[in-house]
XYZ file of C-alpha atoms in Angstrom:
423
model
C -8.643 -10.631 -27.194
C -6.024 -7.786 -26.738
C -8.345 -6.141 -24.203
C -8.533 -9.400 -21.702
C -5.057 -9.777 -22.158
C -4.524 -6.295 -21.045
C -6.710 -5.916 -18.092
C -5.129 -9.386 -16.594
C -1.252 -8.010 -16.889
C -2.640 -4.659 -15.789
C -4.450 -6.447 -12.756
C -1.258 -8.426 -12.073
C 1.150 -5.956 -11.922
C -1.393 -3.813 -9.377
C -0.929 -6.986 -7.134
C 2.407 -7.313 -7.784
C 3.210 -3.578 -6.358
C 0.594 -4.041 -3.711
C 2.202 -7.185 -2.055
C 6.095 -5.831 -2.349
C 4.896 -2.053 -1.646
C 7.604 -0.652 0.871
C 6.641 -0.755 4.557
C 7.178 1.496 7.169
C 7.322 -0.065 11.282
C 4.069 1.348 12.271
C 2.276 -0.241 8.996
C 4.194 -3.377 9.598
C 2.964 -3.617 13.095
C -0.917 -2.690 11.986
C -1.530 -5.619 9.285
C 0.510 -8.101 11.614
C -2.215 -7.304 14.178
C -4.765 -7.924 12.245
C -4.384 -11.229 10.636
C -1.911 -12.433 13.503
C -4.032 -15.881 14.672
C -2.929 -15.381 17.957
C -4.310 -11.591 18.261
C -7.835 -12.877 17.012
C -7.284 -16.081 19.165
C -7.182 -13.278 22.143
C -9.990 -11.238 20.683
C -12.511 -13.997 20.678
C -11.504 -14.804 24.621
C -12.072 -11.132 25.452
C -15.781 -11.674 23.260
C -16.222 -14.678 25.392
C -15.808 -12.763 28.846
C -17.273 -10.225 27.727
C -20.912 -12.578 27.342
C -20.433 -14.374 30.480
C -20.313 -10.999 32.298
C -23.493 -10.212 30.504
C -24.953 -14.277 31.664
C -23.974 -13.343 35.403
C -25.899 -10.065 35.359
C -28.720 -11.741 34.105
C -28.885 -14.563 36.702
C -29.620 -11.324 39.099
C -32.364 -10.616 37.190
C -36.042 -12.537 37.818
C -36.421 -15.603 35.520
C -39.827 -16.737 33.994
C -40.304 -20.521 33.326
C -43.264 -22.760 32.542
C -44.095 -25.577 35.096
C -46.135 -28.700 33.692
C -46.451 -31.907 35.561
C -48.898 -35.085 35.755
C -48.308 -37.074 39.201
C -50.146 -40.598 39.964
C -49.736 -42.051 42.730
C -49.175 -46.042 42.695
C -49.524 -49.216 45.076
C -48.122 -52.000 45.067
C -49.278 -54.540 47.732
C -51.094 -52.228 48.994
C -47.819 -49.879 49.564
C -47.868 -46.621 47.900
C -45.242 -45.368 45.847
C -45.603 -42.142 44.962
C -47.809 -39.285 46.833
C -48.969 -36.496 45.318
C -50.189 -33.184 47.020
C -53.843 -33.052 46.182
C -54.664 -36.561 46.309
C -54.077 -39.599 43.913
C -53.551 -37.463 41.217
C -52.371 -34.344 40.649
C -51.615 -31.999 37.325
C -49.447 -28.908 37.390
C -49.638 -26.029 34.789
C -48.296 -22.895 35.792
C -46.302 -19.815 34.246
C -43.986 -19.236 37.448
C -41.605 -16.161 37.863
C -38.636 -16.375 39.832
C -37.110 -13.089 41.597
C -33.814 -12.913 43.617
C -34.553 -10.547 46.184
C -31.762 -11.079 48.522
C -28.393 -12.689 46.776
C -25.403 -11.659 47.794
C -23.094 -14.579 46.149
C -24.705 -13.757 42.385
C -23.771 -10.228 42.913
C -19.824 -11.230 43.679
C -20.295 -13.551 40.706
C -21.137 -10.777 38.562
C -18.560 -9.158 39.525
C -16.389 -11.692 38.750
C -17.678 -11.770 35.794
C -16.734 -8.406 34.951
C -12.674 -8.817 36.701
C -12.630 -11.384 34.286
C -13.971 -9.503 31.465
C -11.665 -6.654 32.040
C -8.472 -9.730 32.591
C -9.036 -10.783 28.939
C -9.053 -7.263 27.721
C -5.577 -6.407 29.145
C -4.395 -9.941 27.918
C -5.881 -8.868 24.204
C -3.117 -5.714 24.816
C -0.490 -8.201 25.992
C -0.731 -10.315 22.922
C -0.929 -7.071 20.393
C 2.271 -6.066 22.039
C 3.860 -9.325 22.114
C 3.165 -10.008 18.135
C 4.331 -6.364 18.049
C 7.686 -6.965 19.403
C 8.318 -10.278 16.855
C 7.158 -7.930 13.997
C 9.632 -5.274 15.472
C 12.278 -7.453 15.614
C 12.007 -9.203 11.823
C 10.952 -5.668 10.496
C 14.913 -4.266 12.187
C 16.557 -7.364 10.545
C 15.160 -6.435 6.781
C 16.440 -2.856 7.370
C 19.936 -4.018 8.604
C 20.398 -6.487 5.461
C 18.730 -4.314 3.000
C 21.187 -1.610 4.142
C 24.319 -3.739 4.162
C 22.998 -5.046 0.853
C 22.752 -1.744 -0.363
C 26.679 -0.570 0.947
C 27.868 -3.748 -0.735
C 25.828 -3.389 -3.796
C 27.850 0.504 -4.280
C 30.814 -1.271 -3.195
C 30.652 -3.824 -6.359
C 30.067 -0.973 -8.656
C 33.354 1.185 -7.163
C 35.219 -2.306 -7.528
C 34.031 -3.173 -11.142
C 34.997 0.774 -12.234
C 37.700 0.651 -10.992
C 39.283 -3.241 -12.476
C 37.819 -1.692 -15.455
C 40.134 1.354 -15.253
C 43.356 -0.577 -13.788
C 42.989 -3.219 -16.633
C 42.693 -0.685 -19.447
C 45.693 0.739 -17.511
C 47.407 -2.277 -17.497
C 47.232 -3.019 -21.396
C 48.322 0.543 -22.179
C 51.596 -0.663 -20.190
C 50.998 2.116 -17.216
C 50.458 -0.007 -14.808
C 52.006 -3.217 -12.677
C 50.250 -6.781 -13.204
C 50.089 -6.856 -9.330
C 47.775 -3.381 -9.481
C 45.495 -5.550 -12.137
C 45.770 -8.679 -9.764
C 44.996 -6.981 -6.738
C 41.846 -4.900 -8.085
C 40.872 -8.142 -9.698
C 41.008 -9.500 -6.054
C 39.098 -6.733 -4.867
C 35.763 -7.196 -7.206
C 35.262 -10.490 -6.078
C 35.868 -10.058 -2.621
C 33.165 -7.546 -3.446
C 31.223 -9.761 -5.162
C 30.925 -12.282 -2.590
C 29.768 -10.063 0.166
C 27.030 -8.508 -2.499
C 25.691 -12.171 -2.569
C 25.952 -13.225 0.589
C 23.992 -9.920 1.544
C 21.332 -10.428 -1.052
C 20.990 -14.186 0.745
C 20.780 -12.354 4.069
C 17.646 -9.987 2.764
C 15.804 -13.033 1.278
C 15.780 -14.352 4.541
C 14.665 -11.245 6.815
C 13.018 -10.771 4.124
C 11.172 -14.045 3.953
C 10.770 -13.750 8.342
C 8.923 -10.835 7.752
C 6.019 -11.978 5.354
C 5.444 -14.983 7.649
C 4.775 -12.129 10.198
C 2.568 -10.377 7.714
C 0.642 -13.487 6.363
C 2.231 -12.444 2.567
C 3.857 -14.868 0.463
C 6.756 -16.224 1.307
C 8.256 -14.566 -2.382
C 6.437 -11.369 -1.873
C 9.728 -8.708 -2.831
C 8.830 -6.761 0.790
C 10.749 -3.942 1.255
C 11.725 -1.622 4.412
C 10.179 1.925 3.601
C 13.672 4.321 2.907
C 14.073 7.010 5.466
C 11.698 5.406 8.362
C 12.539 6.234 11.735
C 11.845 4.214 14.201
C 10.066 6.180 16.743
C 8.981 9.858 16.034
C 10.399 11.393 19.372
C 13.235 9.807 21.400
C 12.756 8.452 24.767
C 12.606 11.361 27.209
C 14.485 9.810 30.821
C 14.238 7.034 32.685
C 11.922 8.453 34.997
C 9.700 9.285 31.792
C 9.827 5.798 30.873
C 9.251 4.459 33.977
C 5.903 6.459 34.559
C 5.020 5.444 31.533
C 5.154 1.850 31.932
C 3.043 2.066 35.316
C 0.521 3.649 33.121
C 0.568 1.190 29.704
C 2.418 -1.563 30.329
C 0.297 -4.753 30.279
C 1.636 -6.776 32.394
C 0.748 -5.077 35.175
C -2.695 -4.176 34.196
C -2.708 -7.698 34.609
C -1.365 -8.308 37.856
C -3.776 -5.153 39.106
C -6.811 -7.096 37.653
C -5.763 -10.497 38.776
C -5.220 -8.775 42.537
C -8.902 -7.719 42.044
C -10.171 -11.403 40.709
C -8.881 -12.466 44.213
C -10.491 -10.245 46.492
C -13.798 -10.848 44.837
C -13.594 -14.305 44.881
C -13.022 -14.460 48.909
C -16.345 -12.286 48.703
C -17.814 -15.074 46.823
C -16.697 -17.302 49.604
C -17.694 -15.531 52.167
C -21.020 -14.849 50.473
C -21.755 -18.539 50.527
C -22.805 -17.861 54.208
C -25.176 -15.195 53.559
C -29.239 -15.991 53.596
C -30.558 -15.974 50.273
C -34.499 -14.957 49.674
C -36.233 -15.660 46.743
C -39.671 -14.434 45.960
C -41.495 -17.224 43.875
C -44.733 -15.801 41.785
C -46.723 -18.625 39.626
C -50.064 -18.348 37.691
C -52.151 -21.580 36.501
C -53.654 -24.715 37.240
C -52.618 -27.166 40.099
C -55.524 -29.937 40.898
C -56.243 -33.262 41.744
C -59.279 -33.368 38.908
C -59.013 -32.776 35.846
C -58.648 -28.641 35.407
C -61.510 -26.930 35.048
C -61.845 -22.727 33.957
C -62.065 -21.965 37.566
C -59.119 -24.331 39.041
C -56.478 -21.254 37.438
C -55.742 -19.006 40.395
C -52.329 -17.391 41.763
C -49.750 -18.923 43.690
C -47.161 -17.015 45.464
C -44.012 -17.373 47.900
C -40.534 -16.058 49.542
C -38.033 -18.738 50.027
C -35.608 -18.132 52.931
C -31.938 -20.599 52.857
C -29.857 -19.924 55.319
C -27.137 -22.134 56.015
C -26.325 -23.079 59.180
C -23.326 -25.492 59.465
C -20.891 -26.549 56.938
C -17.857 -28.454 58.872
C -15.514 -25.975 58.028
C -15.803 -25.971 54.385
C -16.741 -22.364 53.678
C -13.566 -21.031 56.341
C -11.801 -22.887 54.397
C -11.811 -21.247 51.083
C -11.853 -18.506 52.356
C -8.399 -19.116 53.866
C -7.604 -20.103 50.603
C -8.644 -17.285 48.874
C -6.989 -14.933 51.124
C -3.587 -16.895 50.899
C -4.594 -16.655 46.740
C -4.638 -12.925 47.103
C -1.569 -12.380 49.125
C 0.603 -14.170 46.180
C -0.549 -12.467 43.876
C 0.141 -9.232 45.319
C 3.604 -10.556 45.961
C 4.145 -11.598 42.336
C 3.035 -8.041 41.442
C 5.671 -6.466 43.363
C 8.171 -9.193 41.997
C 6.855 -8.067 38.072
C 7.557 -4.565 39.340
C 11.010 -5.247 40.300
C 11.541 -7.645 37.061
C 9.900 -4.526 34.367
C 12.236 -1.942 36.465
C 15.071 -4.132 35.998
C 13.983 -4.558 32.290
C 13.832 -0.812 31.656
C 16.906 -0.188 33.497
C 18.924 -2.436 31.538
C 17.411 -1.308 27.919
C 17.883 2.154 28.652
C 21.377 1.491 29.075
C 22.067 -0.188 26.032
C 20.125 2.686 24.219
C 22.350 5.197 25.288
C 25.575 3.074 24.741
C 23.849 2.519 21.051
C 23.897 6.536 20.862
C 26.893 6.777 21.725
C 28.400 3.721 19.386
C 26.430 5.389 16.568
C 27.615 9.005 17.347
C 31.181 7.528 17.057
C 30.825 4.783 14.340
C 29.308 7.412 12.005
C 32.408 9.836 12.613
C 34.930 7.000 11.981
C 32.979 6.296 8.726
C 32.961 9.583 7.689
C 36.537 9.819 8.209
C 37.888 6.495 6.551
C 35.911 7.557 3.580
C 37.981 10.312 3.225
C 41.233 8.681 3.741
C 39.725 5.818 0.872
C 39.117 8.623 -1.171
C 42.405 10.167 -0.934
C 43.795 6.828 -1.268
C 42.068 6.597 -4.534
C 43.121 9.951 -5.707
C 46.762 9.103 -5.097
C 46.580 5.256 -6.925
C 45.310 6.784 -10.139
C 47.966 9.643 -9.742
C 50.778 6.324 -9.433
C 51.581 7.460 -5.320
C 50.001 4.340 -4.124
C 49.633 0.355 -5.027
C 46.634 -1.179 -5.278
C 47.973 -3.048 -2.086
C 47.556 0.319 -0.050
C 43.868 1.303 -1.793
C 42.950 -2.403 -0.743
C 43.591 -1.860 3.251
C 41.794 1.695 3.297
C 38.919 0.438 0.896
C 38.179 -2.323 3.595
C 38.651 -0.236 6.539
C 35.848 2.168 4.793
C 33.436 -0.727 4.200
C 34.112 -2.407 7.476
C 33.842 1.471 9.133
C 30.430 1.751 6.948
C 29.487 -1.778 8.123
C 29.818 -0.807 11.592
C 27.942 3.044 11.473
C 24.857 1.036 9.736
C 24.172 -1.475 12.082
C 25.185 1.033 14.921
C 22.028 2.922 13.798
C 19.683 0.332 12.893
C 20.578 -0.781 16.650
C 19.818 2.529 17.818
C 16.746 2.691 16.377
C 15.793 -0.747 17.243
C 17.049 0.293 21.324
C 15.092 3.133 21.437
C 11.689 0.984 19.839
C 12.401 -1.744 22.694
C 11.881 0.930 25.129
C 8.566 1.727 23.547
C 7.981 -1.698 23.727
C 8.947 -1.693 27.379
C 6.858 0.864 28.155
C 4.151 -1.507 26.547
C 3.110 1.130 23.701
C 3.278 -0.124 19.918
C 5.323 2.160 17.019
C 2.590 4.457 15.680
């Protein structure tokens, strides 16, 4: 029984490490696309188009049926009803083949088809980026709470050290009851921010398994030392090319521009002639069939419409007015994704700069805690004094942490902009 027992703990804890194993942004975004509903909701659309493309060339293509019929014709009064061809009877069996020869409207349908096809395949990159960016954005709130959890957490550690010290202090008689007070003050101020962050990280925390289909409990964990993008945006100009080259959105607005001039030649094909060549083999008599009633039957159908009130000018007036807003709305997504860019690029390089200046200030009020700290166990300063500088360090700290998560998370949105996903 020891061996059983064994293998299921050993199985368990393999799960165990699996589900909370640490994750870096690009493998956050890769398993969120791939059991995101939404981006297999999209997936299926683009398999969808992708077989009606395929049904549209086909209808090009000749089609091979089998004809059977068995006519009577019946009086009533005296009054016929119903005439066949080759007298009072007639039976039909034929294998017929049906070619297109001349079909201008099924070749703009198939290429419809195919706009369409290629539609749903930039909407499939839309929706990848879009669950991207919501997997971005709960992946950036786990690192900023585990990394406020994790200056608090050294923060309750310095504060229980040191109430330990001041209170041995204290009963040795070398040291003021307000220095034992105001330490004591200190560790639970301490303490209370340690839980409040470790509430904060359960709940990015618990955002970003929803976004990874893992349980709910699953102890995730942001991957130590992950950067958020490899190499820094380049210029605005960079970013901007970019964009006209990946982003989406405007692949889009390109293919729905192209949607709309073939469908006014779909219109406009709906006044073409159309032949058909028509190519049947089998019986068609008045008798009943005999070995030598099978013989050949063949056609070409000619339809050409003539007169149509109106109708077909029409549509195509209202396929042309169709075309001309969406070019319009292109050039207003242009202006809106310029605008977009412009705007994120500035609060990237204000978030270099904050973080250049944040991490400085940190650097320095660390010192001054630590000299603080030097000179209250030497009996130059009250706790009073090491209070102030220790929370001007942790609110410095505070500040120099989220000024580079936000950095990070700047620069990403730019990727993001540019419509590319964290690799």
């Amino acid at each position: 029984m020891r061996f059983p027992v064994f293998y299921f703990l050993a199985l368990l804890l393999f799960c165990t490490s699996a589900v909370g194993s640490d994750w870096t942004l690009a493998q956050a975004v890769q398993r969120g696309l791939r059991v995101q509903a939404a981006v297999a909701a999209s997936q299926e659309d683009l398999h969808a188009a992708m077989e009606l493309g395929q049904a549209a060339e086909a209808d090009r293509l000749p089609q091979l049926s089998l004809r059977t019929a068995s006519i009577w014709t019946q009086s009533f009064n005296g009054t016929p009803r119903y005439v066949s061809a080759n007298g009072a009877r007639e039976l039909i069996g034929e294998l017929a083949i049906a070619a297109p020869l001349y079909a201008p409207q099924l070749q703009a349908l198939a290429k419809l088809a195919h706009d369409a096809s290629a539609l749903a395949q930039s909407q499939l990159q839309l929706t990848r980026l879009q669950v991207g960016t919501q997997i971005v954005d709960a992946w950036f709130q786990l690192a900023l709470a585990q990394n406020q959890q994790a200056l608090w957490q050294q923060s309750l550690a310095r504060n229980h050290l040191l109430y330990s010290q001041v209170q041995q202090a204290f009963h040795a008689g070398a040291t003021a009851r307000l220095n034992l007070v105001q330490t004591r003050l200190l560790l639970t101020q301490a303490q209370n921010q340690y839980a409040q962050a470790q509430s904060a990280v359960r709940s990015a925390r618990r955002a970003l398994n929803l976004e990874l289909a893992l349980p709910l409990s699953a102890p995730t964990r942001i991957s130590r030392g992950t950067k958020a993008l490899d190499n820094r945006p380049f210029s605005l100009p960079t970013i901007w090319q970019h964009a006209l080259q990946s982003q989406p959105l405007l692949r889009i607005a390109e293919q729905q521009i192209r949607q709309g001039q073939t469908q006014i030649s779909v219109q406009r094909a709906a006044t073409d002639p159309t032949v058909t060549a028509n190519l049947a083999y089998g019986v068609d008599a008045a008798t009943i069939p005999q070995e030598n009633d099978l013989g050949w039957q063949a056609g070409i159908n000619l339809q050409l419409p003539l007169f149509g009130f109106g109708r077909n000018q029409d549509r195509i007036a209202a396929a042309k007015a169709h075309l001309a807003a969406l070019r319009d709305a292109k050039n207003a997504l242009l202006l809106q994704i310029h605008r977009q860019i412009n705007t994120d690029w500035g609060l990237y390089r204000q978030a270099v700069v904050a973080h250049q200046h944040s991490a400085r200030a940190a650097k320095e009020a660390r010192q001054v805690f630590e000299m603080t700290l030097h000179g209250f166990h030497a009996g130059a300063f009250t706790a009073l004094t090491l209070s102030q500088a220790q929370t001007s360090w942790i609110q410095a700290a505070l500040t120099a942490t989220n000024a580079r998560v936000q950095e990070q998370l700047a620069a990403t949105q730019l990727l993001l902009d540019e419509g590319r996903l964290p690799q």
